[in-house]
Amino acid sequence: MNPVGIAPRRPASRVVRAAPGGPVRVTLQRASDAAEWRDAARRLLAQDTDPARVEWQDAAAAQASLFTTGDPATDAAPVVADAGADPWPWPAPFGALARRVLCHREPGRHALLYRVAWRLRREPRLLDLAADPDVARLHALDREVRRAAHKMKAFVRFRKRSDADVYVAWFDPGHPLLHALARFFVGRFASLRWIIVTPDASASWDGERLAFGPGAPRPAAPAADPCEDLWRTYYASIFNPARLKLRAMRREMPRRYWRDLPEAVLIPQLAADATRRTAAMLEADATLGVRAAAARCGTLDALAAAVQACRACPVGCRGTRAVAGEGPSGARLMLVGEQPGDAEEHAGRPFVGPAGAVLQQALDAAGVRRDDAYLTNAVKHFGFQQRQGRRLHRSPDRRTIEHCRWWLLRERELVEPVAVVALGRTALAALLGPDVAREAAGSRAPVTTHETSGGRVIATRHPAHVLRAGDAAARAESYAAIVAALRTAAGR
Ligand code: URA
């Protein structure tokens, strides 16, 4: 690590004239220093020095050429122009533009800026001429500097030095930007002691004083520090997969910066997970939406209307008719099926098709009047697949059940039944969760009873099982189980 020295005094340029009307060489001590260039340019302008005569050099380059070429113009007796003789005020936009463009690495920037400054006196609207080659070039350089400055502000990462309470960052902005941006870092990290090293210069802040020193090449192995784990955890937690746009991200955070960004190691995995996490977030949002909408329903009628408008799952998004529950709001018994079928969707009522006929028979056998019970389903829309012009039943998936169950749970709260009969596995999963449903199915018991804080739930086969079961014995067993469950639930 290079030591960081004391801030030097403002550098002074040297203006050397070989002969009247001949070339004028300006040697800048710090080629990107705006004040130094401005002073030199003002002196030249005060003497109306034609830009074509001016050669700009930075001190380092001049030093090199002294040894290599022994340039006689540089060795000629110096004629330093009158310092400060400048009545001409800069147009403010040009001054700001010049400050930024001077931070570009482009060697011709001083000459370009001086040429534009010189022309501005004769063409005051020059900067508005976007097609002028000088102006266009200035704006192009300006854009590159702004972009590099933005990147530096975003991607400088400090690592704590193990031997001192100092944070060190190495960063290559691509242009000599550090002097221009150091104050920004002071503002952002005012309470830390830090050093930023770039290839051109370094800056240090001790909590009170900003100082500049020489630059240094990239350290061979940038040391990690314990803060980085913390930073990575934070980054992963604020990473919003729904907002991930990979192309934009690569544009904004080019790979060349990744090496110095502790969080960069996370990016490939986070990006790979983004699709899945976005889907999960959207789902969670949809579920929350249903939950909130259901909670707002104060009556079963209000709930039936809200269910009709629900678009939380792909089935609901088809806009087909939803089927809410039916029955008295104070019913002692609540029957929950899986989802409406084709007939139910047409009628807008639950259990009116073939499975409904089986259920009616079982209700009769159990001595329960349908009108006394509240009948509903775990899922409110008919989920189907179209085949050869027919809509064939498709079982609801886990997500659909998860969205829709909030309507069911709210129905149960509003009806307040003494007992609930879950007809089939989907109904039990919606009422008590998938684990309970899995366990009950695994037990193979035709009827299971679950005492919960919300009341008793009796689970049994779905009436459609009676229609679909392969052999008569299985059909009879399912039917008997449904009748037994209804009897138990009704307290008979
Ligand atoms: N199957 C069900 O689960 N519910 C109905 O409403 C109809 C058939």
Short mmCIF file of C-alpha atoms and ligand atoms in Angstrom, two decimals:
data_model
loop_
_atom_site.label_atom_id
_atom_site.label_comp_id
_atom_site.label_asym_id
_atom_site.label_seq_id
_atom_site.Cartn_x
_atom_site.Cartn_y
_atom_site.Cartn_z
CA MET A 1 0.00 0.00 0.00
CA ASN A 2 1.38 3.37 -0.94
CA PRO A 3 1.57 5.87 1.88
CA VAL A 4 -0.88 8.69 1.47
CA GLY A 5 0.76 12.06 1.68
CA ILE A 6 -0.23 15.56 2.58
CA ALA A 7 -2.48 17.39 0.16
CA PRO A 8 -0.23 19.31 -2.22
CA ARG A 9 -0.69 22.98 -2.82
CA ARG A 10 -2.65 23.88 -5.89
CA PRO A 11 -0.44 23.00 -8.88
CA ALA A 12 0.70 25.78 -11.19
CA SER A 13 1.06 25.29 -14.91
CA ARG A 14 4.03 26.52 -16.89
CA VAL A 15 3.33 28.40 -20.12
CA VAL A 16 6.31 28.51 -22.41
CA ARG A 17 6.50 30.53 -25.61
CA ALA A 18 9.30 29.64 -28.04
CA ALA A 19 8.98 32.87 -30.05
CA PRO A 20 6.28 35.47 -30.81
CA GLY A 21 3.67 33.82 -33.04
CA GLY A 22 5.34 30.45 -32.54
CA PRO A 23 4.14 27.42 -30.62
CA VAL A 24 3.15 27.78 -27.00
CA ARG A 25 3.69 24.83 -24.73
CA VAL A 26 1.66 24.53 -21.55
CA THR A 27 2.87 22.02 -19.02
CA LEU A 28 0.29 20.98 -16.47
CA GLN A 29 1.44 19.62 -13.16
CA ARG A 30 -1.75 17.62 -12.74
CA ALA A 31 -3.44 16.97 -16.03
CA SER A 32 -6.92 16.43 -14.61
CA ASP A 33 -6.90 19.42 -12.27
CA ALA A 34 -9.66 21.79 -13.35
CA ALA A 35 -8.26 24.88 -11.62
CA GLU A 36 -4.84 24.43 -13.15
CA TRP A 37 -6.18 24.04 -16.67
CA ARG A 38 -8.61 26.91 -16.16
CA ASP A 39 -5.85 29.28 -15.03
CA ALA A 40 -3.67 28.37 -17.99
CA ALA A 41 -6.55 28.63 -20.45
CA ARG A 42 -7.55 32.01 -19.09
CA ARG A 43 -4.07 33.34 -19.47
CA LEU A 44 -3.92 32.13 -23.05
CA LEU A 45 -7.33 33.58 -23.81
CA ALA A 46 -6.38 36.90 -22.30
CA GLN A 47 -3.69 37.09 -24.98
CA ASP A 48 -6.02 35.70 -27.61
CA THR A 49 -3.64 32.81 -28.27
CA ASP A 50 -4.83 30.79 -31.23
CA PRO A 51 -5.56 27.20 -30.13
CA ALA A 52 -3.63 25.91 -33.13
CA ARG A 53 -0.45 27.26 -31.55
CA VAL A 54 -0.95 25.69 -28.13
CA GLU A 55 0.54 22.36 -27.16
CA TRP A 56 -0.68 20.87 -23.92
CA GLN A 57 1.42 18.50 -21.92
CA ASP A 58 1.23 17.00 -18.54
CA ALA A 59 4.30 17.19 -16.37
CA ALA A 60 4.92 13.47 -16.40
CA ALA A 61 4.87 13.35 -20.21
CA ALA A 62 7.06 16.45 -20.42
CA GLN A 63 9.53 14.83 -18.09
CA ALA A 64 9.69 11.79 -20.29
CA SER A 65 10.10 13.80 -23.49
CA LEU A 66 12.87 15.88 -21.94
CA PHE A 67 14.92 12.76 -21.54
CA THR A 68 13.98 11.20 -24.83
CA THR A 69 13.86 14.09 -27.32
CA GLY A 70 15.51 17.09 -25.74
CA ASP A 71 12.79 19.25 -27.29
CA PRO A 72 14.26 22.75 -27.97
CA ALA A 73 10.87 24.46 -27.61
CA THR A 74 10.69 23.37 -24.00
CA ASP A 75 14.19 24.49 -23.30
CA ALA A 76 13.67 27.95 -24.78
CA ALA A 77 13.64 30.85 -22.36
CA PRO A 78 10.29 30.71 -20.61
CA VAL A 79 7.82 33.54 -21.10
CA VAL A 80 5.18 33.03 -18.49
CA ALA A 81 2.02 34.91 -19.35
CA ASP A 82 0.53 37.35 -16.83
CA ALA A 83 -1.09 35.28 -14.17
CA GLY A 84 -4.72 36.09 -13.45
CA ALA A 85 -5.12 38.50 -16.40
CA ASP A 86 -8.51 37.35 -17.44
CA PRO A 87 -11.49 39.62 -17.78
CA TRP A 88 -13.52 37.04 -19.63
CA PRO A 89 -16.05 35.14 -17.46
CA TRP A 90 -16.70 31.48 -18.21
CA PRO A 91 -20.23 30.57 -19.18
CA ALA A 92 -21.26 28.41 -16.22
CA PRO A 93 -22.31 25.34 -18.27
CA PHE A 94 -18.95 25.31 -20.02
CA GLY A 95 -17.11 25.53 -16.71
CA ALA A 96 -19.01 22.54 -15.35
CA LEU A 97 -18.52 20.59 -18.56
CA ALA A 98 -14.80 21.37 -18.57
CA ARG A 99 -14.40 20.20 -14.97
CA ARG A 100 -15.88 16.84 -15.86
CA VAL A 101 -14.12 16.39 -19.20
CA LEU A 102 -10.77 17.12 -17.57
CA CYS A 103 -11.31 13.94 -15.55
CA HIS A 104 -11.23 11.93 -18.78
CA ARG A 105 -8.09 10.04 -19.71
CA GLU A 106 -8.24 11.30 -23.31
CA PRO A 107 -4.86 13.05 -23.95
CA GLY A 108 -6.40 15.59 -26.34
CA ARG A 109 -8.93 16.90 -23.84
CA HIS A 110 -6.99 20.04 -22.86
CA ALA A 111 -6.60 21.13 -26.46
CA LEU A 112 -10.22 20.34 -27.25
CA LEU A 113 -11.46 22.31 -24.25
CA TYR A 114 -9.25 25.26 -25.04
CA ARG A 115 -10.40 25.26 -28.66
CA VAL A 116 -14.04 25.33 -27.55
CA ALA A 117 -13.31 28.03 -24.94
CA TRP A 118 -11.61 30.13 -27.60
CA ARG A 119 -14.45 29.62 -30.10
CA LEU A 120 -17.06 30.42 -27.46
CA ARG A 121 -15.98 34.02 -27.38
CA ARG A 122 -16.87 34.36 -31.05
CA GLU A 123 -19.72 31.82 -31.09
CA PRO A 124 -21.59 32.22 -27.79
CA ARG A 125 -24.18 29.59 -28.76
CA LEU A 126 -21.58 27.05 -29.76
CA LEU A 127 -22.50 24.57 -27.02
CA ASP A 128 -26.02 24.33 -28.44
CA LEU A 129 -24.67 23.04 -31.76
CA ALA A 130 -24.76 19.35 -31.01
CA ALA A 131 -23.58 18.47 -34.52
CA ASP A 132 -20.41 20.55 -34.24
CA PRO A 133 -17.55 18.01 -34.08
CA ASP A 134 -15.84 19.73 -31.11
CA VAL A 135 -19.07 19.99 -29.15
CA ALA A 136 -20.09 16.45 -30.01
CA ARG A 137 -16.71 15.14 -28.87
CA LEU A 138 -16.90 17.11 -25.61
CA HIS A 139 -20.33 15.68 -24.86
CA ALA A 140 -19.16 12.16 -25.66
CA LEU A 141 -16.24 12.52 -23.24
CA ASP A 142 -18.56 14.03 -20.66
CA ARG A 143 -20.93 11.07 -20.90
CA GLU A 144 -18.07 8.63 -20.36
CA VAL A 145 -16.84 10.52 -17.32
CA ARG A 146 -20.30 10.70 -15.80
CA ARG A 147 -20.79 7.01 -16.29
CA ALA A 148 -17.42 6.18 -14.76
CA ALA A 149 -18.16 8.50 -11.81
CA HIS A 150 -21.49 6.82 -11.26
CA LYS A 151 -19.80 3.42 -11.24
CA MET A 152 -17.15 4.54 -8.82
CA LYS A 153 -19.72 5.94 -6.41
CA ALA A 154 -21.62 2.67 -6.58
CA PHE A 155 -18.83 0.09 -6.57
CA VAL A 156 -16.09 1.27 -4.23
CA ARG A 157 -15.95 -1.35 -1.45
CA PHE A 158 -13.85 -0.85 1.65
CA ARG A 159 -12.03 -3.63 3.45
CA LYS A 160 -10.86 -3.18 6.98
CA ARG A 161 -7.12 -3.27 7.47
CA SER A 162 -6.30 -5.99 9.94
CA ASP A 163 -3.61 -3.92 11.66
CA ALA A 164 -5.49 -0.63 12.05
CA ASP A 165 -8.89 0.91 12.32
CA VAL A 166 -8.73 2.01 8.70
CA TYR A 167 -10.80 0.91 5.74
CA VAL A 168 -9.05 0.59 2.43
CA ALA A 169 -10.55 0.37 -1.04
CA TRP A 170 -8.79 -0.21 -4.31
CA PHE A 171 -10.70 0.82 -7.38
CA ASP A 172 -9.94 1.50 -11.02
CA PRO A 173 -12.42 4.07 -12.31
CA GLY A 174 -10.86 3.97 -15.77
CA HIS A 175 -10.28 7.75 -15.60
CA PRO A 176 -8.47 9.97 -13.10
CA LEU A 177 -11.60 10.73 -11.11
CA LEU A 178 -10.46 10.47 -7.54
CA HIS A 179 -9.78 14.14 -6.87
CA ALA A 180 -13.17 15.09 -8.24
CA LEU A 181 -15.03 12.42 -6.27
CA ALA A 182 -13.16 12.32 -2.98
CA ARG A 183 -15.56 14.78 -1.35
CA PHE A 184 -18.45 12.55 -2.24
CA PHE A 185 -16.84 9.70 -0.24
CA VAL A 186 -16.11 12.05 2.64
CA GLY A 187 -19.82 12.89 2.76
CA ARG A 188 -20.86 9.27 2.58
CA PHE A 189 -18.30 7.77 4.96
CA ALA A 190 -17.59 10.76 7.16
CA SER A 191 -17.28 8.77 10.37
CA LEU A 192 -14.84 6.16 9.04
CA ARG A 193 -11.13 6.49 8.52
CA TRP A 194 -10.52 5.38 4.99
CA ILE A 195 -8.12 5.29 2.08
CA ILE A 196 -9.13 4.94 -1.54
CA VAL A 197 -6.38 3.91 -3.91
CA THR A 198 -6.70 4.13 -7.68
CA PRO A 199 -4.02 3.60 -10.33
CA ASP A 200 -3.59 7.40 -10.65
CA ALA A 201 -3.91 8.69 -7.12
CA SER A 202 -4.96 7.86 -3.60
CA ALA A 203 -7.10 9.77 -1.12
CA SER A 204 -7.27 9.39 2.60
CA TRP A 205 -9.73 10.66 5.17
CA ASP A 206 -8.87 10.57 8.86
CA GLY A 207 -12.22 11.86 10.06
CA GLU A 208 -11.18 15.49 9.75
CA ARG A 209 -8.87 15.99 6.86
CA LEU A 210 -8.80 14.84 3.27
CA ALA A 211 -5.37 14.24 1.76
CA PHE A 212 -4.16 13.01 -1.61
CA GLY A 213 -1.16 10.95 -2.55
CA PRO A 214 0.17 8.79 -5.37
CA GLY A 215 -1.75 5.91 -6.90
CA ALA A 216 -0.86 2.24 -6.86
CA PRO A 217 -1.60 -0.81 -8.98
CA ARG A 218 -4.19 -3.35 -7.92
CA PRO A 219 -3.02 -5.33 -4.90
CA ALA A 220 -2.18 -8.87 -5.90
CA ALA A 221 -4.71 -10.45 -3.56
CA PRO A 222 -7.36 -8.19 -2.16
CA ALA A 223 -7.89 -9.33 1.41
CA ALA A 224 -11.38 -10.11 2.54
CA ASP A 225 -12.61 -8.86 5.91
CA PRO A 226 -15.35 -10.01 8.30
CA CYS A 227 -17.64 -7.13 7.27
CA GLU A 228 -18.00 -8.72 3.89
CA ASP A 229 -20.08 -11.60 5.19
CA LEU A 230 -22.37 -9.08 6.76
CA TRP A 231 -22.54 -7.10 3.57
CA ARG A 232 -23.28 -10.24 1.54
CA THR A 233 -26.08 -11.22 3.92
CA TYR A 234 -27.52 -7.74 3.59
CA TYR A 235 -27.21 -7.81 -0.20
CA ALA A 236 -28.94 -11.18 -0.46
CA SER A 237 -31.75 -9.95 1.76
CA ILE A 238 -32.40 -6.76 -0.22
CA PHE A 239 -32.00 -8.51 -3.57
CA ASN A 240 -35.40 -8.28 -5.21
CA PRO A 241 -35.72 -11.10 -7.75
CA ALA A 242 -38.85 -9.53 -9.27
CA ARG A 243 -36.77 -6.54 -10.29
CA LEU A 244 -33.87 -8.50 -11.75
CA LYS A 245 -33.12 -7.52 -15.33
CA LEU A 246 -29.96 -9.36 -16.23
CA ARG A 247 -29.08 -7.34 -19.29
CA ALA A 248 -29.57 -4.05 -17.47
CA MET A 249 -27.61 -5.42 -14.54
CA ARG A 250 -24.64 -6.37 -16.72
CA ARG A 251 -24.79 -2.92 -18.27
CA GLU A 252 -24.91 -1.23 -14.89
CA MET A 253 -22.46 -3.53 -13.14
CA PRO A 254 -19.99 -4.70 -15.81
CA ARG A 255 -18.05 -7.80 -14.95
CA ARG A 256 -14.79 -5.90 -14.67
CA TYR A 257 -16.03 -4.49 -11.34
CA TRP A 258 -17.08 -7.83 -9.92
CA ARG A 259 -13.62 -8.79 -8.73
CA ASP A 260 -13.71 -6.03 -6.12
CA LEU A 261 -17.33 -6.46 -5.07
CA PRO A 262 -17.81 -8.90 -2.21
CA GLU A 263 -21.45 -9.41 -3.17
CA ALA A 264 -20.56 -10.37 -6.75
CA VAL A 265 -20.04 -14.02 -5.78
CA LEU A 266 -23.74 -14.16 -4.93
CA ILE A 267 -25.00 -12.80 -8.20
CA PRO A 268 -24.99 -15.97 -10.37
CA GLN A 269 -26.90 -17.97 -7.74
CA LEU A 270 -29.32 -15.16 -6.91
CA ALA A 271 -29.98 -14.65 -10.60
CA ALA A 272 -30.52 -18.36 -11.12
CA ASP A 273 -33.02 -18.41 -8.26
CA ALA A 274 -34.76 -15.24 -9.34
CA THR A 275 -37.48 -16.83 -11.47
CA ARG A 276 -38.48 -19.22 -8.73
CA ARG A 277 -38.37 -16.54 -6.05
CA THR A 278 -40.37 -14.10 -8.17
CA ALA A 279 -43.08 -16.71 -8.66
CA ALA A 280 -43.11 -17.36 -4.91
CA MET A 281 -43.37 -13.64 -4.20
CA LEU A 282 -46.23 -13.20 -6.63
CA GLU A 283 -47.97 -16.15 -5.11
CA ALA A 284 -47.48 -14.86 -1.61
CA ASP A 285 -48.91 -11.52 -2.74
CA ALA A 286 -51.90 -13.22 -4.30
CA THR A 287 -52.51 -15.26 -1.16
CA LEU A 288 -52.25 -12.16 1.00
CA GLY A 289 -54.71 -10.43 -1.33
CA VAL A 290 -57.30 -13.21 -0.94
CA ARG A 291 -56.77 -13.32 2.77
CA ALA A 292 -57.34 -9.59 3.13
CA ALA A 293 -60.35 -9.62 0.80
CA ALA A 294 -61.91 -12.53 2.68
CA ALA A 295 -61.34 -10.86 6.03
CA ARG A 296 -63.28 -7.82 4.78
CA CYS A 297 -66.40 -9.92 4.05
CA GLY A 298 -68.86 -9.48 6.90
CA THR A 299 -71.59 -11.72 5.47
CA LEU A 300 -71.86 -14.81 3.32
CA ASP A 301 -73.48 -12.74 0.54
CA ALA A 302 -70.57 -10.31 0.55
CA LEU A 303 -68.21 -13.26 0.44
CA ALA A 304 -70.06 -14.83 -2.50
CA ALA A 305 -69.70 -11.55 -4.43
CA ALA A 306 -66.00 -11.23 -3.56
CA VAL A 307 -65.32 -14.81 -4.62
CA GLN A 308 -66.88 -14.03 -7.99
CA ALA A 309 -64.33 -11.24 -8.52
CA CYS A 310 -61.30 -13.25 -7.36
CA ARG A 311 -58.48 -13.67 -9.90
CA ALA A 312 -55.76 -14.94 -7.56
CA CYS A 313 -55.17 -18.25 -9.32
CA PRO A 314 -54.85 -19.15 -13.01
CA VAL A 315 -58.26 -20.86 -12.93
CA GLY A 316 -59.90 -17.75 -11.53
CA CYS A 317 -58.12 -15.68 -14.15
CA ARG A 318 -60.09 -17.45 -16.86
CA GLY A 319 -63.04 -15.43 -15.62
CA THR A 320 -65.40 -18.40 -15.45
CA ARG A 321 -68.16 -18.47 -12.89
CA ALA A 322 -67.09 -19.10 -9.31
CA VAL A 323 -69.28 -21.15 -7.01
CA ALA A 324 -69.50 -20.04 -3.40
CA GLY A 325 -71.12 -22.04 -0.64
CA GLU A 326 -74.84 -22.24 0.06
CA GLY A 327 -76.91 -22.86 3.15
CA PRO A 328 -78.02 -21.14 6.34
CA SER A 329 -75.45 -18.90 7.98
CA GLY A 330 -76.03 -20.57 11.37
CA ALA A 331 -75.85 -24.16 10.08
CA ARG A 332 -74.58 -26.67 12.65
CA LEU A 333 -73.04 -28.79 9.92
CA MET A 334 -70.71 -27.68 7.14
CA LEU A 335 -69.79 -29.96 4.22
CA VAL A 336 -66.68 -29.19 2.22
CA GLY A 337 -65.98 -30.72 -1.19
CA GLU A 338 -63.04 -30.26 -3.56
CA GLN A 339 -64.17 -27.87 -6.30
CA PRO A 340 -67.29 -27.30 -8.40
CA GLY A 341 -67.63 -29.40 -11.54
CA ASP A 342 -69.10 -28.57 -14.90
CA ALA A 343 -72.71 -28.86 -13.68
CA GLU A 344 -72.02 -26.77 -10.58
CA GLU A 345 -70.40 -24.03 -12.61
CA HIS A 346 -73.43 -23.84 -14.91
CA ALA A 347 -75.88 -23.82 -11.99
CA GLY A 348 -73.75 -21.58 -9.78
CA ARG A 349 -74.41 -23.96 -6.87
CA PRO A 350 -72.28 -26.67 -5.18
CA PHE A 351 -72.99 -30.40 -5.46
CA VAL A 352 -75.72 -30.40 -8.09
CA GLY A 353 -74.03 -32.79 -10.56
CA PRO A 354 -73.35 -36.57 -10.37
CA ALA A 355 -71.24 -36.30 -7.20
CA GLY A 356 -74.00 -34.15 -5.72
CA ALA A 357 -76.48 -36.95 -6.37
CA VAL A 358 -74.31 -39.41 -4.41
CA LEU A 359 -74.01 -36.91 -1.58
CA GLN A 360 -77.76 -36.37 -1.51
CA GLN A 361 -78.27 -40.11 -1.18
CA ALA A 362 -75.77 -40.26 1.69
CA LEU A 363 -77.38 -37.28 3.42
CA ASP A 364 -80.74 -39.04 3.19
CA ALA A 365 -79.22 -42.22 4.59
CA ALA A 366 -77.65 -40.28 7.46
CA GLY A 367 -80.91 -38.47 8.18
CA VAL A 368 -79.49 -35.01 7.43
CA ARG A 369 -81.50 -32.43 5.47
CA ARG A 370 -79.40 -30.73 2.80
CA ASP A 371 -81.11 -27.40 3.54
CA ASP A 372 -79.94 -27.57 7.16
CA ALA A 373 -76.27 -27.88 6.19
CA TYR A 374 -73.89 -25.40 4.66
CA LEU A 375 -72.32 -26.89 1.51
CA THR A 376 -69.20 -25.47 -0.02
CA ASN A 377 -65.88 -26.36 -1.64
CA ALA A 378 -62.19 -25.91 -0.89
CA VAL A 379 -61.69 -24.29 -4.31
CA LYS A 380 -64.31 -22.03 -5.79
CA HIS A 381 -63.62 -22.31 -9.53
CA PHE A 382 -64.01 -25.32 -11.79
CA GLY A 383 -60.51 -26.37 -12.82
CA PHE A 384 -60.57 -28.28 -16.09
CA GLN A 385 -58.65 -29.23 -19.18
CA GLN A 386 -60.23 -28.99 -22.57
CA ARG A 387 -60.19 -32.23 -24.51
CA GLN A 388 -62.12 -32.95 -27.70
CA GLY A 389 -64.54 -30.15 -26.96
CA ARG A 390 -65.17 -31.35 -23.41
CA ARG A 391 -64.08 -29.79 -20.16
CA LEU A 392 -62.53 -32.53 -18.10
CA HIS A 393 -62.05 -32.19 -14.35
CA ARG A 394 -58.52 -31.33 -13.22
CA SER A 395 -57.60 -31.55 -9.56
CA PRO A 396 -56.53 -28.23 -8.05
CA ASP A 397 -52.84 -27.84 -7.38
CA ARG A 398 -51.25 -26.89 -4.08
CA ARG A 399 -51.06 -23.18 -4.93
CA THR A 400 -54.66 -22.90 -5.95
CA ILE A 401 -55.72 -24.58 -2.73
CA GLU A 402 -53.48 -22.22 -0.77
CA HIS A 403 -55.06 -19.13 -2.35
CA CYS A 404 -58.62 -20.32 -2.16
CA ARG A 405 -58.64 -21.73 1.33
CA TRP A 406 -58.94 -18.22 2.77
CA TRP A 407 -62.45 -17.99 1.34
CA LEU A 408 -63.30 -21.32 2.92
CA LEU A 409 -61.85 -20.40 6.31
CA ARG A 410 -63.83 -17.16 6.28
CA GLU A 411 -67.03 -19.07 5.39
CA ARG A 412 -66.39 -21.29 8.35
CA GLU A 413 -65.94 -18.28 10.64
CA LEU A 414 -69.15 -16.72 9.41
CA VAL A 415 -71.22 -19.95 9.62
CA GLU A 416 -69.70 -21.18 12.89
CA PRO A 417 -70.73 -24.84 12.43
CA VAL A 418 -70.46 -27.33 15.24
CA ALA A 419 -68.83 -29.84 12.92
CA VAL A 420 -67.29 -29.82 9.49
CA VAL A 421 -67.16 -32.81 7.15
CA ALA A 422 -64.20 -32.76 4.79
CA LEU A 423 -65.13 -34.73 1.68
CA GLY A 424 -61.84 -35.90 0.22
CA ARG A 425 -58.20 -35.01 0.64
CA THR A 426 -58.31 -31.53 -0.91
CA ALA A 427 -61.00 -30.43 1.53
CA LEU A 428 -58.98 -31.68 4.50
CA ALA A 429 -55.79 -30.04 3.19
CA ALA A 430 -57.59 -26.72 2.81
CA LEU A 431 -59.05 -26.92 6.31
CA LEU A 432 -56.15 -28.35 8.30
CA GLY A 433 -53.13 -28.18 6.02
CA PRO A 434 -51.38 -30.59 3.65
CA ASP A 435 -49.53 -32.50 6.38
CA VAL A 436 -52.70 -33.52 8.17
CA ALA A 437 -54.27 -34.46 4.84
CA ARG A 438 -51.27 -36.59 3.92
CA GLU A 439 -51.30 -38.36 7.24
CA ALA A 440 -55.03 -39.06 7.08
CA ALA A 441 -54.68 -40.43 3.54
CA GLY A 442 -51.71 -42.56 4.65
CA SER A 443 -53.75 -44.10 7.46
CA ARG A 444 -56.22 -45.43 4.87
CA ALA A 445 -58.94 -45.07 7.51
CA PRO A 446 -62.27 -44.34 5.78
CA VAL A 447 -63.17 -41.78 8.44
CA THR A 448 -60.83 -39.72 10.62
CA THR A 449 -61.81 -37.24 13.29
CA HIS A 450 -59.76 -34.12 14.07
CA GLU A 451 -60.46 -31.95 17.08
CA THR A 452 -59.17 -28.45 16.40
CA SER A 453 -59.42 -25.09 18.11
CA GLY A 454 -61.91 -24.12 15.39
CA GLY A 455 -64.13 -27.16 16.09
CA ARG A 456 -64.39 -30.76 15.01
CA VAL A 457 -63.44 -31.82 11.50
CA ILE A 458 -64.47 -35.26 10.26
CA ALA A 459 -62.72 -36.38 7.13
CA THR A 460 -63.90 -39.04 4.75
CA ARG A 461 -64.00 -40.00 1.07
CA HIS A 462 -65.21 -37.72 -1.65
CA PRO A 463 -68.59 -38.69 -3.20
CA ALA A 464 -66.93 -38.86 -6.64
CA HIS A 465 -64.88 -41.78 -5.28
CA VAL A 466 -68.09 -43.74 -5.08
CA LEU A 467 -68.62 -43.11 -8.77
CA ARG A 468 -65.06 -43.80 -9.84
CA ALA A 469 -63.96 -46.68 -7.65
CA GLY A 470 -63.02 -49.74 -9.70
CA ASP A 471 -65.09 -52.41 -7.98
CA ALA A 472 -68.37 -52.62 -6.21
CA ALA A 473 -66.80 -53.39 -2.83
CA ALA A 474 -64.68 -50.22 -2.93
CA ARG A 475 -67.70 -48.18 -4.03
CA ALA A 476 -69.77 -49.58 -1.17
CA GLU A 477 -66.99 -48.95 1.32
CA SER A 478 -66.64 -45.32 0.27
CA TYR A 479 -70.34 -44.71 0.34
CA ALA A 480 -70.65 -46.28 3.81
CA ALA A 481 -67.77 -44.12 5.03
CA ILE A 482 -69.47 -40.93 3.83
CA VAL A 483 -72.74 -41.91 5.51
CA ALA A 484 -70.90 -42.74 8.74
CA ALA A 485 -69.05 -39.43 8.69
CA LEU A 486 -72.27 -37.50 8.13
CA ARG A 487 -73.99 -39.36 10.96
CA THR A 488 -71.12 -38.72 13.35
CA ALA A 489 -70.93 -35.06 12.37
CA ALA A 490 -74.66 -34.62 12.84
CA GLY A 491 -74.43 -36.27 16.24
CA ARG A 492 -76.58 -39.21 15.27
N1 URA B 1 -67.38 -32.15 -6.43
C1 URA B 1 -67.10 -31.31 -5.45
O1 URA B 1 -66.10 -31.50 -4.74
N2 URA B 1 -67.84 -30.25 -5.25
C2 URA B 1 -68.91 -29.98 -5.97
O2 URA B 1 -69.56 -28.98 -5.71
C3 URA B 1 -69.22 -30.88 -7.00
C4 URA B 1 -68.46 -31.96 -7.22
#
